[in-house]
Amino acid sequence: MNSRWVVVAGGELADENLGAIRPEDRVVGVDGGVQALRRVNLPIHLAVGDFDTLGSQAPRLLKEAGIPVKRLPAEKDMTDTQYAVETAIAEGAQEILVLGALGGARFDHALANLFLLEKIEAAGIRGTIENVSNRIRLHPGAGKELWLKRGLFPYVSLLALTDQVEGVSLEGFRYPLCEATLYRPYPRGISNELVASRGKIRIRSGKLLVVESRD
């Protein structure tokens, strides 16, 4: 069984993002994300959704093309993307990369997708949401360390997901911290930069969204 699952949703998506998909990945297309995958002839191991974007004939056409389909009802207790993520968790994924989860007209869906990082982390799985301009991960605290490499995303912002995040220490950054506390209503961790080839983020308690960005 492949250890990394890639969930491709129907939000803002560039071919550059799809280039991150490796041959050994397990790929799930979520409604409109299916269209993006087929445009560049990438394999789809499962297509899920209510297919309100692709249209009612899409499930039949996908099945005829040999693609497994899980059609979801339009009225349900979770988004199509959440269903895809929960499927990956249930199937034993060790890492989940979510593409096409940001941008587009529906900010509510983008925000809901960010919160899925908590569900992924709670299952003990490494989760990442990425588009052409951003890479977003969750730092779960508990004294754990997250290492970043300097590369495509030179700016790093730390946003408190819990009310406060204590014991924040940064190494290799332009603006280092040592045992600092970040508060959710006061986003002072915006637009830091890596100055070393690698940077370390360590926090004692609370949870951080770690957003790597480029202009």
Short mmCIF file of C-alpha atoms in Angstrom, two decimals:
data_model
loop_
_atom_site.label_atom_id
_atom_site.label_comp_id
_atom_site.label_asym_id
_atom_site.label_seq_id
_atom_site.Cartn_x
_atom_site.Cartn_y
_atom_site.Cartn_z
CA MET A 1 0.00 0.00 0.00
CA ASN A 2 1.33 3.46 -0.92
CA SER A 3 2.12 5.63 2.08
CA ARG A 4 1.28 9.02 0.54
CA TRP A 5 -2.18 9.99 -0.65
CA VAL A 6 -2.76 13.08 -2.76
CA VAL A 7 -6.24 14.60 -2.58
CA VAL A 8 -6.92 16.93 -5.52
CA ALA A 9 -9.88 19.21 -4.88
CA GLY A 10 -11.53 21.62 -7.28
CA GLY A 11 -10.13 24.94 -6.03
CA GLU A 12 -7.35 27.05 -7.48
CA LEU A 13 -4.88 24.66 -9.07
CA ALA A 14 -1.84 25.08 -11.32
CA ASP A 15 -0.08 22.44 -13.39
CA GLU A 16 2.98 23.21 -11.26
CA ASN A 17 1.12 21.83 -8.24
CA LEU A 18 0.12 18.69 -10.10
CA GLY A 19 3.79 18.19 -10.90
CA ALA A 20 4.30 17.37 -7.22
CA ILE A 21 2.40 14.09 -7.69
CA ARG A 22 4.77 11.12 -7.72
CA PRO A 23 4.22 7.84 -9.61
CA GLU A 24 3.85 5.89 -6.36
CA ASP A 25 1.21 8.24 -4.88
CA ARG A 26 -2.39 7.22 -4.37
CA VAL A 27 -4.42 9.95 -6.08
CA VAL A 28 -8.00 10.91 -5.23
CA GLY A 29 -9.82 13.37 -7.48
CA VAL A 30 -12.55 15.37 -5.77
CA ASP A 31 -15.27 16.51 -8.19
CA GLY A 32 -13.72 19.42 -10.16
CA GLY A 33 -10.24 18.17 -9.27
CA VAL A 34 -10.88 15.17 -11.51
CA GLN A 35 -11.00 17.47 -14.52
CA ALA A 36 -7.59 18.95 -13.68
CA LEU A 37 -6.03 15.50 -13.31
CA ARG A 38 -7.44 14.27 -16.58
CA ARG A 39 -6.27 17.41 -18.38
CA VAL A 40 -2.64 16.47 -17.69
CA ASN A 41 -3.23 12.70 -18.01
CA LEU A 42 -2.41 11.84 -14.41
CA PRO A 43 -3.76 8.60 -12.96
CA ILE A 44 -6.82 8.73 -10.72
CA HIS A 45 -7.19 5.88 -8.26
CA LEU A 46 -10.53 7.12 -6.91
CA ALA A 47 -12.97 9.87 -7.87
CA VAL A 48 -15.31 11.14 -5.16
CA GLY A 49 -17.93 13.83 -4.84
CA ASP A 50 -21.52 14.77 -5.52
CA PHE A 51 -20.30 15.92 -8.97
CA ASP A 52 -22.24 19.15 -8.92
CA THR A 53 -19.27 20.69 -10.76
CA LEU A 54 -18.59 18.02 -13.39
CA GLY A 55 -22.24 17.23 -13.99
CA SER A 56 -24.55 14.26 -13.52
CA GLN A 57 -23.04 12.23 -16.36
CA ALA A 58 -19.52 12.38 -14.91
CA PRO A 59 -19.73 9.25 -12.69
CA ARG A 60 -20.82 7.09 -15.64
CA LEU A 61 -18.14 8.46 -17.93
CA LEU A 62 -15.44 7.99 -15.29
CA LYS A 63 -16.49 4.41 -14.66
CA GLU A 64 -16.40 3.73 -18.40
CA ALA A 65 -12.82 5.04 -18.36
CA GLY A 66 -11.95 2.50 -15.66
CA ILE A 67 -11.80 4.96 -12.76
CA PRO A 68 -13.39 3.83 -9.46
CA VAL A 69 -16.09 6.29 -8.37
CA LYS A 70 -17.72 7.02 -5.03
CA ARG A 71 -20.72 9.25 -5.66
CA LEU A 72 -21.78 11.21 -2.62
CA PRO A 73 -25.22 12.74 -2.00
CA ALA A 74 -25.58 16.49 -2.41
CA GLU A 75 -27.04 16.71 1.10
CA LYS A 76 -24.52 15.29 3.58
CA ASP A 77 -22.73 16.02 6.84
CA MET A 78 -19.27 16.61 5.34
CA THR A 79 -17.64 18.18 2.32
CA ASP A 80 -16.41 16.09 -0.59
CA THR A 81 -12.83 16.94 0.36
CA GLN A 82 -13.35 15.81 3.94
CA TYR A 83 -14.70 12.50 2.66
CA ALA A 84 -11.58 12.04 0.53
CA VAL A 85 -9.30 12.85 3.49
CA GLU A 86 -11.17 10.47 5.79
CA THR A 87 -10.90 7.75 3.15
CA ALA A 88 -7.14 8.24 3.01
CA ILE A 89 -6.92 8.05 6.80
CA ALA A 90 -9.04 4.90 6.91
CA GLU A 91 -6.89 3.28 4.22
CA GLY A 92 -3.71 3.76 6.24
CA ALA A 93 -2.10 6.80 4.64
CA GLN A 94 1.12 7.90 6.32
CA GLU A 95 1.12 11.28 4.59
CA ILE A 96 -1.65 13.32 2.95
CA LEU A 97 -1.04 16.13 0.46
CA VAL A 98 -4.10 18.21 -0.42
CA LEU A 99 -4.04 20.24 -3.65
CA GLY A 100 -6.72 22.54 -5.03
CA ALA A 101 -8.01 23.24 -1.53
CA LEU A 102 -7.47 27.02 -1.56
CA GLY A 103 -8.60 29.87 -3.76
CA GLY A 104 -11.67 30.14 -5.91
CA ALA A 105 -14.92 31.83 -4.93
CA ARG A 106 -15.77 29.79 -1.83
CA PHE A 107 -13.75 31.01 1.16
CA ASP A 108 -15.84 28.79 3.46
CA HIS A 109 -14.54 25.70 1.68
CA ALA A 110 -10.94 26.95 1.84
CA LEU A 111 -11.23 27.55 5.59
CA ALA A 112 -12.89 24.17 6.16
CA ASN A 113 -10.03 22.53 4.26
CA LEU A 114 -7.48 24.23 6.53
CA PHE A 115 -9.25 22.77 9.55
CA LEU A 116 -8.85 19.30 8.02
CA LEU A 117 -5.18 19.55 8.96
CA GLU A 118 -6.29 19.05 12.57
CA LYS A 119 -8.11 15.85 11.67
CA ILE A 120 -5.06 14.58 9.77
CA GLU A 121 -2.71 15.44 12.63
CA ALA A 122 -5.01 13.82 15.21
CA ALA A 123 -4.69 10.57 13.23
CA GLY A 124 -0.89 10.75 13.54
CA ILE A 125 -0.42 11.55 9.87
CA ARG A 126 1.66 14.28 8.26
CA GLY A 127 -0.60 16.65 6.36
CA THR A 128 0.12 19.46 3.90
CA ILE A 129 -2.08 21.81 1.90
CA GLU A 130 -0.33 23.40 -1.05
CA ASN A 131 -1.00 25.67 -3.99
CA VAL A 132 1.31 27.61 -6.29
CA SER A 133 1.92 30.36 -3.72
CA ASN A 134 1.61 28.63 -0.35
CA ARG A 135 2.44 25.51 1.63
CA ILE A 136 0.50 25.09 4.86
CA ARG A 137 1.11 22.64 7.67
CA LEU A 138 0.00 22.25 11.27
CA HIS A 139 2.51 22.18 14.11
CA PRO A 140 0.92 20.11 16.92
CA GLY A 141 3.09 21.39 19.77
CA ALA A 142 3.87 18.99 22.64
CA GLY A 143 7.57 19.80 22.37
CA LYS A 144 7.82 18.53 18.79
CA GLU A 145 10.10 20.11 16.20
CA LEU A 146 9.23 21.06 12.64
CA TRP A 147 12.11 21.61 10.22
CA LEU A 148 11.74 23.77 7.11
CA LYS A 149 14.04 24.00 4.11
CA ARG A 150 14.73 27.32 2.40
CA GLY A 151 13.50 27.11 -1.17
CA LEU A 152 10.46 28.11 -3.21
CA PHE A 153 8.62 29.64 -0.25
CA PRO A 154 10.89 32.23 1.40
CA TYR A 155 8.32 33.73 3.79
CA VAL A 156 7.10 31.86 6.85
CA SER A 157 4.14 32.96 8.96
CA LEU A 158 3.09 31.40 12.25
CA LEU A 159 -0.60 31.68 13.13
CA ALA A 160 -1.94 30.48 16.47
CA LEU A 161 -4.72 27.97 15.89
CA THR A 162 -5.43 27.63 19.60
CA ASP A 163 -6.09 30.67 21.82
CA GLN A 164 -2.40 30.84 22.63
CA VAL A 165 0.74 28.92 21.72
CA GLU A 166 3.43 28.78 24.37
CA GLY A 167 7.15 28.07 24.26
CA VAL A 168 7.66 29.09 20.62
CA SER A 169 11.33 28.90 19.66
CA LEU A 170 12.72 29.57 16.18
CA GLU A 171 16.20 28.88 14.84
CA GLY A 172 17.51 29.82 11.41
CA PHE A 173 15.02 32.68 10.93
CA ARG A 174 15.53 36.41 10.39
CA TYR A 175 13.44 37.04 13.49
CA PRO A 176 14.28 34.30 16.02
CA LEU A 177 12.16 33.56 19.08
CA CYS A 178 12.96 31.86 22.35
CA GLU A 179 10.15 30.51 24.52
CA ALA A 180 7.73 33.16 23.21
CA THR A 181 3.94 33.08 23.42
CA LEU A 182 1.77 33.75 20.36
CA TYR A 183 -1.90 34.69 20.71
CA ARG A 184 -4.60 34.05 18.13
CA PRO A 185 -6.06 37.63 18.21
CA TYR A 186 -2.57 39.16 17.75
CA PRO A 187 -0.97 37.73 14.59
CA ARG A 188 2.57 38.99 15.14
CA GLY A 189 4.18 35.94 13.54
CA ILE A 190 3.58 37.12 9.96
CA SER A 191 6.23 37.22 7.21
CA ASN A 192 9.29 35.87 8.93
CA GLU A 193 12.07 34.60 6.64
CA LEU A 194 14.50 31.72 6.66
CA VAL A 195 18.11 32.96 6.61
CA ALA A 196 19.71 29.53 7.09
CA SER A 197 19.38 26.57 4.73
CA ARG A 198 17.12 24.96 7.33
CA GLY A 199 14.96 26.42 10.07
CA LYS A 200 13.55 24.83 13.19
CA ILE A 201 10.21 25.57 14.86
CA ARG A 202 9.62 24.18 18.32
CA ILE A 203 6.60 24.83 20.54
CA ARG A 204 5.74 23.56 23.97
CA SER A 205 1.93 23.74 23.92
CA GLY A 206 -0.85 24.81 21.58
CA LYS A 207 -1.10 24.44 17.82
CA LEU A 208 0.28 26.59 15.01
CA LEU A 209 -0.56 26.92 11.36
CA VAL A 210 2.78 27.21 9.58
CA VAL A 211 2.30 29.05 6.27
CA GLU A 212 5.20 29.14 3.82
CA SER A 213 4.57 31.67 1.02
CA ARG A 214 6.05 33.39 -1.98
CA ASP A 215 5.02 36.61 -3.74
#
